[in-house]
Short mmCIF file of C-alpha atoms in Angstrom, two decimals:
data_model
loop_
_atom_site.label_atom_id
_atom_site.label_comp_id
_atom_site.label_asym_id
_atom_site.label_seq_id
_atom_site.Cartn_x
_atom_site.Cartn_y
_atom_site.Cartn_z
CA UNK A 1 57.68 116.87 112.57
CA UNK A 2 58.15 120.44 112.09
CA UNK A 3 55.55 122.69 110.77
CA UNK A 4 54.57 126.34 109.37
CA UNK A 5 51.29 127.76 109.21
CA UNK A 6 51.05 130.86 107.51
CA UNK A 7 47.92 133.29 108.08
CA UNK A 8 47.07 136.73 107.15
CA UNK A 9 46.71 136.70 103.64
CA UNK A 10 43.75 138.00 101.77
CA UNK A 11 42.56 140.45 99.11
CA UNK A 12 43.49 144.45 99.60
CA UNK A 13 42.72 147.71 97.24
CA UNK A 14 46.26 149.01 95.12
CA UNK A 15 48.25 151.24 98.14
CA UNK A 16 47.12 149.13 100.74
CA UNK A 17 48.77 147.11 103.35
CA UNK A 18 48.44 143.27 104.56
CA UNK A 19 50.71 141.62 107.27
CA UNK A 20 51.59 137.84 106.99
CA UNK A 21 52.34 135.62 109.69
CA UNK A 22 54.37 131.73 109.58
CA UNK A 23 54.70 129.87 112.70
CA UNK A 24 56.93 127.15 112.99
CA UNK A 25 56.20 124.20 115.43
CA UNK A 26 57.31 120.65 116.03
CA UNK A 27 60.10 119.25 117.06
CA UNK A 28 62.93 121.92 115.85
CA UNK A 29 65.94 122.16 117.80
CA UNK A 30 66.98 125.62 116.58
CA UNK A 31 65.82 127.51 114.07
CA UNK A 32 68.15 129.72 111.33
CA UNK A 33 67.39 131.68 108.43
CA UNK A 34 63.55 132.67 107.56
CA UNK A 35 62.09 133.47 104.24
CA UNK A 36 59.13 134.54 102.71
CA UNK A 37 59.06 133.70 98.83
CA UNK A 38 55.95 134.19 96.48
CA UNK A 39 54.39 132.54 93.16
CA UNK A 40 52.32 134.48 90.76
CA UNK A 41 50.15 132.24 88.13
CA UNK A 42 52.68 131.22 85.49
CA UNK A 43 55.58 132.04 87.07
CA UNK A 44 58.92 130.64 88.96
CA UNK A 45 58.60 131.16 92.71
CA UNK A 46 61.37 134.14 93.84
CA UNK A 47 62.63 135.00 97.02
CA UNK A 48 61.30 138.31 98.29
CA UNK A 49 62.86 138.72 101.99
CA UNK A 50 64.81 136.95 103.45
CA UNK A 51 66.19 137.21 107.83
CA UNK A 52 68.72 135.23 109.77
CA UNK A 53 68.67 135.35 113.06
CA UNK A 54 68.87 139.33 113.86
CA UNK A 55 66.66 142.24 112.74
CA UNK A 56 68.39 143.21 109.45
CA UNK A 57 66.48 142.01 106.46
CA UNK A 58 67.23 141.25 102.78
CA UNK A 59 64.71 141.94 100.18
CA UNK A 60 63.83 141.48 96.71
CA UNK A 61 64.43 144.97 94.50
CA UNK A 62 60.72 144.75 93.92
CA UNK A 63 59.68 145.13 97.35
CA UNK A 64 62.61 147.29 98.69
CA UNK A 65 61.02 150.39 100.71
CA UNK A 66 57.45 148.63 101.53
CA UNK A 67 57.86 145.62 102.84
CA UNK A 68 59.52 144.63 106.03
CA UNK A 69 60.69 141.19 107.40
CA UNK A 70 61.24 140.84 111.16
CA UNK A 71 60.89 137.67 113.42
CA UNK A 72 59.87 136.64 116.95
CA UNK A 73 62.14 134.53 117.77
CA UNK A 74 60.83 133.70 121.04
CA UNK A 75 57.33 132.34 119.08
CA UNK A 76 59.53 130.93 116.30
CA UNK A 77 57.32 133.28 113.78
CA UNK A 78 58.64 135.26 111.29
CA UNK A 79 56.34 138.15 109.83
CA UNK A 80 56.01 140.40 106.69
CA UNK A 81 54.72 143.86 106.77
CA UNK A 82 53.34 144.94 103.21
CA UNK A 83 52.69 148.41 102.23
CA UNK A 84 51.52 150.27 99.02
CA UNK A 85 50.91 147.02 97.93
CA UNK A 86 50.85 146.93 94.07
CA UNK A 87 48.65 144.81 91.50
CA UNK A 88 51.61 143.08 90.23
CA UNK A 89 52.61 141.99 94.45
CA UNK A 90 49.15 139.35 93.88
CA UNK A 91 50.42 135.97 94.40
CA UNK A 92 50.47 132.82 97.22
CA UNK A 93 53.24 133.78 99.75
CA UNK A 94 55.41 130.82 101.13
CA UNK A 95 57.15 131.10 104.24
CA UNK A 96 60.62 129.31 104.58
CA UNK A 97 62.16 127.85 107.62
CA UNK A 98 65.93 126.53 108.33
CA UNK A 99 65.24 124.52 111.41
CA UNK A 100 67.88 122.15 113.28
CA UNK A 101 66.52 118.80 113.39
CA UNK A 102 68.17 115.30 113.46
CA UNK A 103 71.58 116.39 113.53
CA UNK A 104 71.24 118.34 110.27
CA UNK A 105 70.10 121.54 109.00
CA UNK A 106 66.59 121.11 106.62
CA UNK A 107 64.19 123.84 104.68
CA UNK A 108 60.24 123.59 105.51
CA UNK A 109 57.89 124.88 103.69
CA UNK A 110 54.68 126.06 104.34
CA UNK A 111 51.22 125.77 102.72
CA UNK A 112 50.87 129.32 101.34
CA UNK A 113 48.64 131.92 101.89
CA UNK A 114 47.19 133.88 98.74
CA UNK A 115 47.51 137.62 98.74
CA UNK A 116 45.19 139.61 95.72
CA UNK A 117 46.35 142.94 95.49
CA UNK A 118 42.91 144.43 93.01
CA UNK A 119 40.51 147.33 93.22
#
């Protein structure tokens, strides 16, 4: 049974900076592309960076220039820097995991952490 667990969420003044955490456990064999995506109240969830297996990250145009995705691959975690956060960046982040497991590739999902971006 694989597993993320996302921490580091929380609520931070406009201009301010959080970091967010997922760490994937269980039984994965291998573990490919990692995402974090986000959900504000009445609206769809979007992608906002995404990282495959080496340092380079793509990001949302929102977020380009302040946040940064990077992973550990070594601790199967995955991590988002956010800075100058904004009002409109509140929302529950999900973290996204392609792991290897039972012969086939499958997406996990974690629980979300809320991030409140208010003065």
């Amino acid at each position: 049974q694989v597993q993320l667990v996302e921490s580091g969420g929380g609520l931070v003044q406009p201009g301010g900076s959080l970091r967010l955490s997922c760490a994937v456990s269980g039984s994965a064999f291998s573990i490919g592309t990692m995402a974090w995506y986000r959900q504000a109240p009445g609206k769809q969830r979007e992608s906002v960076a995404t990282i495959i297996s080496g340092s380079m990250g793509i990001y949302a145009d929102s977020v380009k220039g302040r946040f940064t995705i990077s992973r550990n691959n070594a601790l199967n975690t995955v991590y988002l820097q956010m800075n100058s956060l904004k009002p409109e960046d509140t929302a529950v982040y999900y973290c996204k995991a392609n792991s290897y497991v039972s012969g086939a590739w499958r997406t996990y999902w974690g629980q979300g952490t809320q991030v409140t971006v208010s003065s």
